[in-house]
Amino acid sequence: MKQQQRYNEPQKESLATTHKTGSHFIAMNQSLESRYAGRAIGAMFFSFFGGAWLCLWIYLAFDGRPAFLAMTVSATAVLAAFAYRRYRRYRLARAAEASSPSRRKAGRIFNIVNAAQWIAIFVVARLLMHFGLSSWFIPSVIFILGLHFLPLAHVFGWRPHYVTGAALMLVAVIYPLLAPAGPASPIGCLGTGLILWSSALWALGTHSINGQV
């Protein structure tokens, strides 16, 4: 009898270990799928805002030529649709983690950072108008946009946000100094749109799950 008990105990321990390992694998896989869905949401935002900046560039540089606008809108729709398809594939895993403390905390910080971004844009716009420097509005917006990605990179553990933010701030600082039209040049809108679209493509890449640049 004792020998039978001693024989069964390792089996129970093995089964418990297997069950624990399996549960850990399921949880980890769900977390990975949740992050896939999160990257897809970010890619949708990048797609739409990148397209908006490119449309602004076309409006300023080409008087809003319809053919160019149509191509940009079409490309935006294709990129956003691909991101949405990725999101739908993994949305259930993300929904399962929606009530977790870390997800709620990240959501609160995201809202705070975005609110601070829009407040900063409003304040800067008023100051520039007051001092007769309205031509610096677009470079200022690009810089603030880039700056807001830095805390989000830390909050979401997504290091490519640092690259996106740094690239945008660099564009905002450099193009007013080098472009013939200075801060009024539409080239800043082009650079911003391309950076955002590049970030969308990066987020949808197969390597995006581990947050490595």
CSV table of C-alpha atoms in Angstrom, one decimal:
chain,number,residue,atom,x,y,z
A,1,MET,CA,0.0,0.0,0.0
A,2,LYS,CA,2.8,2.4,0.9
A,3,GLN,CA,4.7,1.4,-2.2
A,4,GLN,CA,1.6,2.2,-4.3
A,5,GLN,CA,1.3,5.6,-2.6
A,6,ARG,CA,4.9,6.4,-3.2
A,7,TYR,CA,4.4,5.3,-6.9
A,8,ASN,CA,1.4,7.6,-7.3
A,9,GLU,CA,2.9,10.7,-5.7
A,10,PRO,CA,5.5,11.4,-8.5
A,11,GLN,CA,2.6,10.9,-11.0
A,12,LYS,CA,0.5,13.5,-9.2
A,13,GLU,CA,3.4,15.9,-9.1
A,14,SER,CA,4.1,15.3,-12.8
A,15,LEU,CA,0.5,16.0,-13.7
A,16,ALA,CA,0.4,19.2,-11.5
A,17,THR,CA,3.6,20.4,-13.1
A,18,THR,CA,2.3,19.7,-16.6
A,19,HIS,CA,-1.0,21.5,-15.8
A,20,LYS,CA,0.9,24.5,-14.4
A,21,THR,CA,3.2,24.6,-17.4
A,22,GLY,CA,0.2,24.4,-19.8
A,23,SER,CA,-1.6,27.1,-18.0
A,24,HIS,CA,1.5,29.3,-18.0
A,25,PHE,CA,1.9,28.7,-21.8
A,26,ILE,CA,-1.8,29.6,-22.4
A,27,ALA,CA,-1.5,32.8,-20.3
A,28,MET,CA,1.7,33.8,-22.0
A,29,ASN,CA,0.3,33.1,-25.5
A,30,GLN,CA,-2.8,35.2,-24.6
A,31,SER,CA,-0.6,38.0,-23.5
A,32,LEU,CA,1.4,37.9,-26.8
A,33,GLU,CA,-1.9,37.9,-28.8
A,34,SER,CA,-3.1,40.8,-26.7
A,35,ARG,CA,0.0,42.7,-27.6
A,36,TYR,CA,-0.5,41.9,-31.2
A,37,ALA,CA,-4.0,43.5,-30.9
A,38,GLY,CA,-2.5,46.5,-29.2
A,39,ARG,CA,0.1,47.0,-31.9
A,40,ALA,CA,-2.7,46.8,-34.5
A,41,ILE,CA,-4.7,49.5,-32.7
A,42,GLY,CA,-1.6,51.7,-32.7
A,43,ALA,CA,-1.1,51.0,-36.4
A,44,MET,CA,-4.6,52.1,-37.2
A,45,PHE,CA,-4.0,55.4,-35.4
A,46,PHE,CA,-0.6,55.8,-37.3
A,47,SER,CA,-2.4,55.0,-40.6
A,48,PHE,CA,-5.1,57.6,-40.2
A,49,PHE,CA,-2.9,60.4,-38.7
A,50,GLY,CA,-0.2,59.7,-41.2
A,51,GLY,CA,-2.7,60.0,-44.0
A,52,ALA,CA,-4.0,63.2,-42.6
A,53,TRP,CA,-0.5,64.8,-42.5
A,54,LEU,CA,0.1,63.7,-46.0
A,55,CYS,CA,-3.2,65.2,-47.2
A,56,LEU,CA,-2.2,68.4,-45.5
A,57,TRP,CA,1.1,68.3,-47.4
A,58,ILE,CA,-0.7,67.8,-50.7
A,59,TYR,CA,-3.1,70.7,-49.8
A,60,LEU,CA,-0.2,73.0,-49.1
A,61,ALA,CA,2.2,71.9,-51.8
A,62,PHE,CA,-0.1,71.0,-54.7
A,63,ASP,CA,-3.3,73.0,-53.9
A,64,GLY,CA,-5.1,69.9,-52.8
A,65,ARG,CA,-4.8,68.1,-56.2
A,66,PRO,CA,-7.6,65.6,-56.3
A,67,ALA,CA,-5.6,62.8,-57.8
A,68,PHE,CA,-2.9,63.0,-55.2
A,69,LEU,CA,-5.5,63.2,-52.4
A,70,ALA,CA,-7.3,60.2,-53.8
A,71,MET,CA,-4.1,58.1,-53.9
A,72,THR,CA,-3.3,59.1,-50.3
A,73,VAL,CA,-6.7,58.3,-49.0
A,74,SER,CA,-6.7,55.0,-50.8
A,75,ALA,CA,-3.3,54.0,-49.3
A,76,THR,CA,-4.5,55.1,-45.9
A,77,ALA,CA,-7.6,52.9,-46.2
A,78,VAL,CA,-5.5,49.9,-47.3
A,79,LEU,CA,-3.0,50.3,-44.4
A,80,ALA,CA,-5.8,50.9,-41.8
A,81,ALA,CA,-7.8,47.9,-43.1
A,82,PHE,CA,-4.8,45.6,-42.8
A,83,ALA,CA,-4.3,46.9,-39.2
A,84,TYR,CA,-8.0,46.3,-38.4
A,85,ARG,CA,-7.8,42.8,-39.8
A,86,ARG,CA,-4.9,42.1,-37.5
A,87,TYR,CA,-6.8,43.6,-34.6
A,88,ARG,CA,-9.9,41.5,-35.2
A,89,ARG,CA,-7.8,38.3,-35.2
A,90,TYR,CA,-6.5,39.0,-31.7
A,91,ARG,CA,-9.2,41.2,-30.2
A,92,LEU,CA,-10.5,38.5,-27.8
A,93,ALA,CA,-7.2,38.1,-26.1
A,94,ARG,CA,-7.0,41.8,-25.6
A,95,ALA,CA,-10.6,42.0,-24.3
A,96,ALA,CA,-9.7,39.2,-21.8
A,97,GLU,CA,-7.1,41.5,-20.3
A,98,ALA,CA,-9.1,44.7,-20.4
A,99,SER,CA,-9.9,44.7,-16.7
A,100,SER,CA,-6.3,43.9,-15.5
A,101,PRO,CA,-4.8,46.6,-13.2
A,102,SER,CA,-1.8,47.1,-15.5
A,103,ARG,CA,-4.1,47.7,-18.5
A,104,ARG,CA,-6.3,50.1,-16.6
A,105,LYS,CA,-3.2,52.0,-15.4
A,106,ALA,CA,-1.8,52.2,-18.9
A,107,GLY,CA,-5.1,53.5,-20.2
A,108,ARG,CA,-5.2,56.2,-17.6
A,109,ILE,CA,-1.7,57.4,-18.4
A,110,PHE,CA,-2.5,57.3,-22.1
A,111,ASN,CA,-5.4,59.6,-21.6
A,112,ILE,CA,-3.4,61.9,-19.4
A,113,VAL,CA,-0.6,62.1,-22.0
A,114,ASN,CA,-2.9,62.8,-24.8
A,115,ALA,CA,-4.8,65.4,-22.9
A,116,ALA,CA,-1.5,67.1,-22.0
A,117,GLN,CA,-0.6,67.0,-25.7
A,118,TRP,CA,-3.7,68.8,-26.9
A,119,ILE,CA,-3.5,71.4,-24.1
A,120,ALA,CA,0.2,72.0,-25.0
A,121,ILE,CA,-0.8,72.5,-28.7
A,122,PHE,CA,-3.6,74.9,-27.7
A,123,VAL,CA,-1.3,77.0,-25.4
A,124,VAL,CA,1.5,77.1,-28.0
A,125,ALA,CA,-0.9,78.1,-30.7
A,126,ARG,CA,-2.1,81.0,-28.6
A,127,LEU,CA,1.4,82.1,-27.8
A,128,LEU,CA,2.6,82.0,-31.4
A,129,MET,CA,-0.4,84.0,-32.5
A,130,HIS,CA,0.2,86.6,-29.8
A,131,PHE,CA,3.8,87.1,-30.8
A,132,GLY,CA,3.2,87.0,-34.5
A,133,LEU,CA,4.9,83.7,-35.1
A,134,SER,CA,2.0,81.7,-36.6
A,135,SER,CA,4.3,80.2,-39.2
A,136,TRP,CA,5.9,78.1,-36.5
A,137,PHE,CA,2.6,76.4,-35.5
A,138,ILE,CA,3.1,73.3,-37.6
A,139,PRO,CA,6.7,72.7,-36.5
A,140,SER,CA,5.5,73.1,-32.9
A,141,VAL,CA,2.7,70.6,-33.4
A,142,ILE,CA,5.1,68.1,-34.9
A,143,PHE,CA,7.5,68.5,-32.0
A,144,ILE,CA,4.8,68.1,-29.4
A,145,LEU,CA,3.5,65.1,-31.2
A,146,GLY,CA,6.9,63.5,-31.2
A,147,LEU,CA,7.4,64.4,-27.5
A,148,HIS,CA,4.2,62.7,-26.4
A,149,PHE,CA,5.5,59.4,-27.8
A,150,LEU,CA,8.3,59.2,-25.2
A,151,PRO,CA,6.2,58.6,-22.1
A,152,LEU,CA,4.0,56.2,-24.1
A,153,ALA,CA,7.0,54.2,-25.1
A,154,HIS,CA,7.6,53.5,-21.4
A,155,VAL,CA,4.0,53.0,-20.5
A,156,PHE,CA,3.4,50.4,-23.2
A,157,GLY,CA,6.9,48.9,-23.2
A,158,TRP,CA,7.2,49.6,-26.9
A,159,ARG,CA,10.6,50.9,-27.7
A,160,PRO,CA,9.9,51.8,-31.3
A,161,HIS,CA,7.8,54.7,-29.9
A,162,TYR,CA,11.1,56.3,-28.8
A,163,VAL,CA,12.3,56.1,-32.5
A,164,THR,CA,9.1,57.6,-33.7
A,165,GLY,CA,9.1,60.4,-31.2
A,166,ALA,CA,12.8,61.2,-31.8
A,167,ALA,CA,12.3,61.2,-35.5
A,168,LEU,CA,9.4,63.6,-35.3
A,169,MET,CA,11.2,66.0,-33.0
A,170,LEU,CA,14.2,66.0,-35.3
A,171,VAL,CA,12.1,66.8,-38.3
A,172,ALA,CA,10.4,69.6,-36.3
A,173,VAL,CA,13.7,71.2,-35.4
A,174,ILE,CA,15.6,70.7,-38.7
A,175,TYR,CA,13.2,71.4,-41.5
A,176,PRO,CA,12.4,75.0,-40.6
A,177,LEU,CA,16.2,75.7,-40.7
A,178,LEU,CA,16.9,74.0,-44.0
A,179,ALA,CA,13.7,74.4,-46.1
A,180,PRO,CA,13.7,77.4,-48.4
A,181,ALA,CA,10.3,78.5,-47.0
A,182,GLY,CA,11.4,78.0,-43.4
A,183,PRO,CA,8.8,76.9,-40.9
A,184,ALA,CA,6.1,77.6,-43.5
A,185,SER,CA,7.4,74.8,-45.8
A,186,PRO,CA,5.0,71.9,-46.3
A,187,ILE,CA,8.0,69.5,-46.2
A,188,GLY,CA,7.4,69.0,-42.5
A,189,CYS,CA,4.0,67.6,-43.1
A,190,LEU,CA,5.4,65.2,-45.6
A,191,GLY,CA,8.1,64.0,-43.2
A,192,THR,CA,5.6,63.6,-40.4
A,193,GLY,CA,3.2,61.6,-42.5
A,194,LEU,CA,5.9,59.2,-43.7
A,195,ILE,CA,7.2,58.7,-40.2
A,196,LEU,CA,3.8,57.8,-39.0
A,197,TRP,CA,3.1,55.4,-41.8
A,198,SER,CA,6.5,53.8,-41.3
A,199,SER,CA,5.6,53.3,-37.6
A,200,ALA,CA,2.4,51.6,-38.7
A,201,LEU,CA,4.2,49.2,-40.9
A,202,TRP,CA,6.8,48.5,-38.2
A,203,ALA,CA,4.0,47.8,-35.6
A,204,LEU,CA,2.4,45.3,-38.0
A,205,GLY,CA,5.7,43.5,-38.7
A,206,THR,CA,6.3,40.0,-37.5
A,207,HIS,CA,9.1,41.2,-35.3
A,208,SER,CA,6.9,43.6,-33.4
A,209,ILE,CA,5.8,41.4,-30.6
A,210,ASN,CA,8.9,41.6,-28.5
A,211,GLY,CA,9.3,45.3,-28.5
A,212,GLN,CA,12.8,45.2,-30.0
A,213,VAL,CA,13.9,47.9,-32.3
